CSV table of C-alpha atoms in Angstrom, one decimal:
chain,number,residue,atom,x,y,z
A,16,UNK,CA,0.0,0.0,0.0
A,17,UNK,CA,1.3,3.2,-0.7
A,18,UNK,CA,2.7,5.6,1.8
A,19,UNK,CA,2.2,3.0,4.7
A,20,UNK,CA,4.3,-0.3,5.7
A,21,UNK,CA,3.3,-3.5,4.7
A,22,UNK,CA,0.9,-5.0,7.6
A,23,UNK,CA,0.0,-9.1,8.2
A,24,UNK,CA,-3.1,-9.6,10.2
A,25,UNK,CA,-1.7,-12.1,13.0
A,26,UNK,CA,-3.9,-15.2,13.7
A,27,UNK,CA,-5.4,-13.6,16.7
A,28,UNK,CA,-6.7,-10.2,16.7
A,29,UNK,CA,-6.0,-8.2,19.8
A,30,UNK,CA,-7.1,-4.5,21.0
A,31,UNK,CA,-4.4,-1.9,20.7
A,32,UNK,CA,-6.0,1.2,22.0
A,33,UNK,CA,-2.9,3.2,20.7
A,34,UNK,CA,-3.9,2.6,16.9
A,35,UNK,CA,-7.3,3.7,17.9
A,36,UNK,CA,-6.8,7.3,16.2
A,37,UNK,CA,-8.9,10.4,16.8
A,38,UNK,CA,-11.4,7.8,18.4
A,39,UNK,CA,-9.6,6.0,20.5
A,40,UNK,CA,-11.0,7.4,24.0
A,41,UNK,CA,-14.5,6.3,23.1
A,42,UNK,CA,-14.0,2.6,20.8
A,43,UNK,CA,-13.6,-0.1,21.9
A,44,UNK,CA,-14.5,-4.0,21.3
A,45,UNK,CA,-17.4,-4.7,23.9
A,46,UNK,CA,-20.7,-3.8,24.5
A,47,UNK,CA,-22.9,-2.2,27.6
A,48,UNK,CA,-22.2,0.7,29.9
A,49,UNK,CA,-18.9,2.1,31.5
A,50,UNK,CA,-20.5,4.0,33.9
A,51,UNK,CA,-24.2,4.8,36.2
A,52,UNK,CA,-25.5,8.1,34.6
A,53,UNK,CA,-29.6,8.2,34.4
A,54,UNK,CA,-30.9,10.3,31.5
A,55,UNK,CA,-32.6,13.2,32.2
A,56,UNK,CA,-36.7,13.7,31.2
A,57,UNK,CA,-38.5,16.8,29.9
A,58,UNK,CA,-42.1,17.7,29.9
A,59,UNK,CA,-42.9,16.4,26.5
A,60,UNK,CA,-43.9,12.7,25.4
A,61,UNK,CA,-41.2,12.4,22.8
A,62,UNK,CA,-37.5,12.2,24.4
A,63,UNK,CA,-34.5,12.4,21.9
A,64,UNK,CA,-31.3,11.5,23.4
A,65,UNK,CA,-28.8,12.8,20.0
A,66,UNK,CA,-26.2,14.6,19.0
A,67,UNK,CA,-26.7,16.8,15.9
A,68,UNK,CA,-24.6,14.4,13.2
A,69,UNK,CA,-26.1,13.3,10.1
A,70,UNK,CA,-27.8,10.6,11.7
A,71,UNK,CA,-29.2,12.6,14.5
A,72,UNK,CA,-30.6,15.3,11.7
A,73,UNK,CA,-32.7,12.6,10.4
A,74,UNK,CA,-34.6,12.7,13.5
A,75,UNK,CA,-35.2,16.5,14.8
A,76,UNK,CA,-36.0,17.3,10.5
A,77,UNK,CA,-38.6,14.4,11.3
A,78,UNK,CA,-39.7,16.1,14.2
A,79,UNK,CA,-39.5,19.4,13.2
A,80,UNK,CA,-41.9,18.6,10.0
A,81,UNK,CA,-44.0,17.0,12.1
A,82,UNK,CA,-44.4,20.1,13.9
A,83,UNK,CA,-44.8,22.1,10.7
A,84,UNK,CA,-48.0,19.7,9.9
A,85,UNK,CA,-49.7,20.4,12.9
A,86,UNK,CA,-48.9,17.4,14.8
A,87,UNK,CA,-48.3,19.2,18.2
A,88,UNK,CA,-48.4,15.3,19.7
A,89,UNK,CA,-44.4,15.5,18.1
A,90,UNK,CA,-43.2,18.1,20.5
A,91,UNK,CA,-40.0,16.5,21.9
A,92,UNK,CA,-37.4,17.4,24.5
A,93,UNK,CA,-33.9,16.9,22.5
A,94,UNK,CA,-31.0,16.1,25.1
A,95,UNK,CA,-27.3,16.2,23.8
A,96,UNK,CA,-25.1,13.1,24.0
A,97,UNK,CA,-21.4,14.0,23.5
A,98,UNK,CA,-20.1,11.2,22.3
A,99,UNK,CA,-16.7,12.5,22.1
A,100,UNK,CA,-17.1,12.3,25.8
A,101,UNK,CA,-18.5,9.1,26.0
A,102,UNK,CA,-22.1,10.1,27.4
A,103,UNK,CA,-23.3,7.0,25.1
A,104,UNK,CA,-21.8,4.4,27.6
A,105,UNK,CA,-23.6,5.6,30.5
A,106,UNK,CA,-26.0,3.2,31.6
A,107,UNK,CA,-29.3,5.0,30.9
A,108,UNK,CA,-28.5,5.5,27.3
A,109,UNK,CA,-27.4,2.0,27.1
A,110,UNK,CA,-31.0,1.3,28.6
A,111,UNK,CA,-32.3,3.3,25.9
A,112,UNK,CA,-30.1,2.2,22.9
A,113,UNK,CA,-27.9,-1.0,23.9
A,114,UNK,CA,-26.0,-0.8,20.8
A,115,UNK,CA,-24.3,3.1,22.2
A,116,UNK,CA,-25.4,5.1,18.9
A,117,UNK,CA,-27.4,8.2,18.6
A,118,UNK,CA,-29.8,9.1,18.0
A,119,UNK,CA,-32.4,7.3,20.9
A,120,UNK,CA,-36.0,7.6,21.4
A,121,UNK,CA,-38.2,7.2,24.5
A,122,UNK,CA,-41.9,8.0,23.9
A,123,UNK,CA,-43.6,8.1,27.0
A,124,UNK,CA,-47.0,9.2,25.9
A,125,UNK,CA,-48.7,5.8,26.5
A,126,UNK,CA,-49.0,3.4,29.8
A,127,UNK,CA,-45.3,1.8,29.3
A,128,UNK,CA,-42.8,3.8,27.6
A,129,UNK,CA,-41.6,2.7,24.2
A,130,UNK,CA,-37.8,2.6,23.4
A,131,UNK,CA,-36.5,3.1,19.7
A,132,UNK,CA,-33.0,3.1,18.4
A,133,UNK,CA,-31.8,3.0,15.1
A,134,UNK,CA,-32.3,6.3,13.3
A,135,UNK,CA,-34.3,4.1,10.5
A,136,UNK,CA,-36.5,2.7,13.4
A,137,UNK,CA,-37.6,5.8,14.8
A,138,UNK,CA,-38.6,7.7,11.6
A,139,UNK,CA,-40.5,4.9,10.4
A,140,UNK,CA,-41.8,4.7,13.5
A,141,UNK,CA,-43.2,8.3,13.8
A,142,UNK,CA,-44.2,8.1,10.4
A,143,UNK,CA,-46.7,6.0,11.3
A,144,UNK,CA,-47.4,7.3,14.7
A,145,UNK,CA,-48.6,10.5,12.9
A,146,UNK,CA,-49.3,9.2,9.6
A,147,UNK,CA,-46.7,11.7,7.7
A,148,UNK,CA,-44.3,11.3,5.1
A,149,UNK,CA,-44.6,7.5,4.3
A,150,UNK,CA,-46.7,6.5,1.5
A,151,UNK,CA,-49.7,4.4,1.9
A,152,UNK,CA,-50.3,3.0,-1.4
A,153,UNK,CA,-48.4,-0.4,-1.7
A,154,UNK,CA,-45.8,0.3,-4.5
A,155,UNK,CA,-45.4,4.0,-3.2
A,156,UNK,CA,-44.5,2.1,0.1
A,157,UNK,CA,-42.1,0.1,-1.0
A,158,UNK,CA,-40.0,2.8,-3.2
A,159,UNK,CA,-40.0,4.8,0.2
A,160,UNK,CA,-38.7,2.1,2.2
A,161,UNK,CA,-36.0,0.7,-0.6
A,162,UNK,CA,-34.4,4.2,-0.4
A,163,UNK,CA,-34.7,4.3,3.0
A,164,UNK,CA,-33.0,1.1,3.6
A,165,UNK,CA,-30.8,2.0,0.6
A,166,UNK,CA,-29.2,4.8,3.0
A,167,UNK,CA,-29.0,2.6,5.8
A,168,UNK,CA,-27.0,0.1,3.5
A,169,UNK,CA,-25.0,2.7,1.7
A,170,UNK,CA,-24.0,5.5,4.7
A,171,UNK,CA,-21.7,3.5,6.1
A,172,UNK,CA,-19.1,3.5,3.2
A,173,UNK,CA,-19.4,6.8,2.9
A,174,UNK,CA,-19.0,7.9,7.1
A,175,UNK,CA,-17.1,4.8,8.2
A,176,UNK,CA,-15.4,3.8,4.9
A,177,UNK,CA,-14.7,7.6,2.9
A,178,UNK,CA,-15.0,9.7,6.4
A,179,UNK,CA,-12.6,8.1,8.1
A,180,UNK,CA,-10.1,7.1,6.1
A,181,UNK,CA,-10.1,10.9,4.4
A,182,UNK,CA,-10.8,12.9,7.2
A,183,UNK,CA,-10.1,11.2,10.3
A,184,UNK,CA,-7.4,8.1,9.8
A,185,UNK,CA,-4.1,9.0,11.8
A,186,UNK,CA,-2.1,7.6,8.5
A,187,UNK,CA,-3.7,8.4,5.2
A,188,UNK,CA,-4.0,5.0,3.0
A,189,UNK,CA,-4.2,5.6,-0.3
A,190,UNK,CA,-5.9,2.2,-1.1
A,191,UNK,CA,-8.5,2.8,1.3
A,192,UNK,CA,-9.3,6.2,0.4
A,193,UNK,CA,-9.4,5.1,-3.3
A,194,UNK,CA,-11.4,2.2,-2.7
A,195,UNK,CA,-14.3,4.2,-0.5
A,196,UNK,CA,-14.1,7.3,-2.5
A,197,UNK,CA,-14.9,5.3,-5.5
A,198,UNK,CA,-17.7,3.7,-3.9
A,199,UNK,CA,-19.3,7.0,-2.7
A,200,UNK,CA,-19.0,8.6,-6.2
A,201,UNK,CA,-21.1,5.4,-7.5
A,202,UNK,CA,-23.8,6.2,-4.9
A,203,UNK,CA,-23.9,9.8,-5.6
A,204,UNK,CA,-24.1,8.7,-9.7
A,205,UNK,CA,-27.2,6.0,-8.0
A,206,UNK,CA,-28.7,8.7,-6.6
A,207,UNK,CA,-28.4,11.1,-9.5
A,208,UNK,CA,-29.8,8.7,-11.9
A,209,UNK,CA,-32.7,8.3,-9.9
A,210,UNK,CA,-33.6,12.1,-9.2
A,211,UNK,CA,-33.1,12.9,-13.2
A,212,UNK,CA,-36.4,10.9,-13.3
A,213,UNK,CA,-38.1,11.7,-10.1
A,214,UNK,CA,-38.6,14.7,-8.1
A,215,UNK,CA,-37.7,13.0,-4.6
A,216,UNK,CA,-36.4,9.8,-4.1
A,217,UNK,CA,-39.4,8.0,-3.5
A,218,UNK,CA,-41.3,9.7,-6.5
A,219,UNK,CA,-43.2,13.0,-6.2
A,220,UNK,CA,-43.7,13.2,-2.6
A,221,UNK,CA,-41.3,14.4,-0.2
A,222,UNK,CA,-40.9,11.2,2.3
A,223,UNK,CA,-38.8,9.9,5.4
A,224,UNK,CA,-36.2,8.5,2.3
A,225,UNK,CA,-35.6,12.1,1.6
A,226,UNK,CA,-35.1,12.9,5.2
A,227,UNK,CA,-32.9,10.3,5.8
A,228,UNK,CA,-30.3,10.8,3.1
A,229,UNK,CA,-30.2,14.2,3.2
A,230,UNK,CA,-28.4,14.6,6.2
A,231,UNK,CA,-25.6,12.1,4.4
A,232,UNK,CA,-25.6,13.0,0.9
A,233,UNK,CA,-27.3,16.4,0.9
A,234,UNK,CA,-24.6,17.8,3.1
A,235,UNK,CA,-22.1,16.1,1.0
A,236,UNK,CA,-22.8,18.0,-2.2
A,237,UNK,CA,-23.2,21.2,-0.5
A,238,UNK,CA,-20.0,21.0,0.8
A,239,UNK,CA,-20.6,20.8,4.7
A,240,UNK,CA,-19.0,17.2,5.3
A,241,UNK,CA,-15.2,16.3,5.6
A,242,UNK,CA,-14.3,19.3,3.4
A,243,UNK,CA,-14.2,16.7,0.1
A,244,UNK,CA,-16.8,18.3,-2.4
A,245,UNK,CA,-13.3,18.9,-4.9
A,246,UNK,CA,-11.8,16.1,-4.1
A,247,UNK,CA,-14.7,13.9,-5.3
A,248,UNK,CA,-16.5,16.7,-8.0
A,249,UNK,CA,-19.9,16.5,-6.7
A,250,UNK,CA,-20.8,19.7,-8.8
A,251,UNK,CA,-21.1,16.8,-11.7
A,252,UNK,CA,-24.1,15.7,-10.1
A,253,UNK,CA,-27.0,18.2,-10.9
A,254,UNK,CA,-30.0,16.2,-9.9
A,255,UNK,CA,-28.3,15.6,-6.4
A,256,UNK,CA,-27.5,19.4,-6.2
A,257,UNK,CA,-31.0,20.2,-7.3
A,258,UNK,CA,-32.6,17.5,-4.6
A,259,UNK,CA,-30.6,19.2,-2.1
A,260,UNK,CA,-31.1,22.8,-2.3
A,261,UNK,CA,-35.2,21.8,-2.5
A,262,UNK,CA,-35.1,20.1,0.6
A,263,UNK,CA,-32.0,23.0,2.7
A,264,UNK,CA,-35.2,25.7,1.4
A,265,UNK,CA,-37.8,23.3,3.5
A,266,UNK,CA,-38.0,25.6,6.5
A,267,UNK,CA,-38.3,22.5,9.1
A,268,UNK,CA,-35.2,20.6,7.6
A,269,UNK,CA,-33.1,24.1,8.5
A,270,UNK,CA,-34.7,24.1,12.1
A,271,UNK,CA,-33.7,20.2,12.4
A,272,UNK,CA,-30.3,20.6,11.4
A,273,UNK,CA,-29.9,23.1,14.5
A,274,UNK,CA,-30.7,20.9,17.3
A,275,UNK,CA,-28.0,19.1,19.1
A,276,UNK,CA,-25.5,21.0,16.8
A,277,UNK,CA,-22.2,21.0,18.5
A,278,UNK,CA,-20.4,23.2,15.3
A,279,UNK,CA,-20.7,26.3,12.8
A,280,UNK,CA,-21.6,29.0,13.4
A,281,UNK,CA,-22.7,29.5,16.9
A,282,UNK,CA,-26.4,31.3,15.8
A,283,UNK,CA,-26.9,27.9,14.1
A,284,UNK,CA,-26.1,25.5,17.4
A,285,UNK,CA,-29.6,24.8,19.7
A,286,UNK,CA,-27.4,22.2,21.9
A,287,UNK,CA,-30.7,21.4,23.6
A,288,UNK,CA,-34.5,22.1,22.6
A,289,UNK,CA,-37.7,21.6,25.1
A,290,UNK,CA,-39.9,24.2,23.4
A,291,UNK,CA,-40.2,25.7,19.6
A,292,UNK,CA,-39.2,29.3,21.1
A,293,UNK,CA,-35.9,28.0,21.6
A,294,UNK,CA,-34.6,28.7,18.5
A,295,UNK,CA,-35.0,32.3,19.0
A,296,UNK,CA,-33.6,32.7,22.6
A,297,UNK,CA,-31.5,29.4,23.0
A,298,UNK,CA,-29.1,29.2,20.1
A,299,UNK,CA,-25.4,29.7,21.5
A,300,UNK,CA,-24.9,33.3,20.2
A,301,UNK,CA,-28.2,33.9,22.2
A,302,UNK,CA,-26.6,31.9,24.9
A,303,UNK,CA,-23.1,34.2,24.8
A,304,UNK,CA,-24.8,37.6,24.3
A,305,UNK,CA,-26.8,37.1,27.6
A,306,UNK,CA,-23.6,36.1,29.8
């Protein structure tokens, strides 16, 4: 491999924390809690436990169109889980999610509370909780949940595989950054192909597809993730661009990608949100101003 030393997997794989990278304070190769810590609980049904990455957009755009429908039943306390810190091992957000990945959902609007992890999980479950953004009709249906699943399948190459090993790998491999970058540019060209025919993923109607890749792929082509929009010319694929700057204009989407923001520009961090007036008087410029 160019630029690093040859490397032969002994026959026993053994846990070096000091190859662990940028990340090495939170991996590590088992499961469950390293510590007692009992989330906290707002006024409203819906609890988010999240932190605002790609994934955890999916959930507060969910919410925050909701919202935008009417459905005040989807008002939701959003708590931040700084993962860099390792709030996901504690053990009420192991409780909550025992695979340790935001975002997490307690909805405790009915007689026993109702747990739901996976971001994939929880919008398709509060799609149909309200009825919203999920087609009915069989075939519309099954287009929606292809593409959903389609990002569930796909996001990892691009975050795990590309991310890492172009953003965040101690020791840049060029095989590994070829290999992933070459996979995300043939997602971006799936994509593409399929919004030169359609006007959202799932056909004409904005659904919980849309909402999930966004966050991914959207912010990819707009430039906004791991600084490689040159590096892998994403201004060749128009219908992406288009998709993406429809769904950024979507009022709700801009409010979603807000919450639980830990970077940018401060006016655009809500670190927590209990109440829709937050994002006039809680956003950290807000925040700083009043100190």
């Amino acid at each position: 491999m160019s630029g690093s030393p040859e490397y032969t997997p002994p026959k026993v794989w053994t846990w070096n924390k000091a190859n662990g990278g940028q990340f090495a304070s939170i991996n590590r190769p088992i499961a469950g809690p390293t510590h007692d810590k009992e989330l906290p609980v707002g006024r409203h049904p819906l609890q988010l436990y999240s932190l605002g990455t790609p994934n955890g957009q999916k959930v507060t755009i969910m919410l925050e169109e909701l919202l935008a429908l009417g459905h005040e039943g989807a008002e939701y306390d959003a708590w931040l889980i700084k993962i860099g810190d390792g709030d996901q091992f504690g053990s009420g957000f192991v409780a909550v999610n025992p695979n340790s990945k935001i975002p997490a959902l307690m909805d405790r609007g009915g007689p026993k509370p109702i747990r739901v992890f996976e971001s994939g999980a929880i919008l398709i479950y509060l799609a149909e909780k309200f009825g919203a953004f999920l087609p009915t009709e069989p075939s519309e249906r099954a287009e929606c949940l292809s593409w959903l699943f389609w990002q569930m399948g796909s996001a990892p190459y691009l975050g795990g595989g590309f991310g890492h090993f172009y953003a965040y790998a101690p020791t840049k491999i060029e095989y590994a950054i070829d290999r992933f970058a070459m996979e995300v540019k043939r997602q971006l060209d799936v994509l593409d192909r399929r919004l030169a025919e359609s006007e959202y993923l799932a056909g004409s109607q904005y659904t919980i597809a849309d909402i999930a890749v966004w966050p991914w792929y959207g912010g990819l082509v707009k430039g906004w993730t791991y600084g490689a929009a040159e590096f892998l010319q994403v201004e060749d694929y128009k219908n992406v661009l288009r998709w993406a700057d429809t769904i950024y204009s979507r009022p709700a989407v801009q409010r979603g990608r807000m919450v639980n923001r830990l970077s940018g520009d401060p006016s655009s961090q809500l670190h927590e949100r209990h109440d829709a007036s937050d994002f006039d008087t809680r956003t950290q410029d807000k925040l700083a101003a009043a100190e």
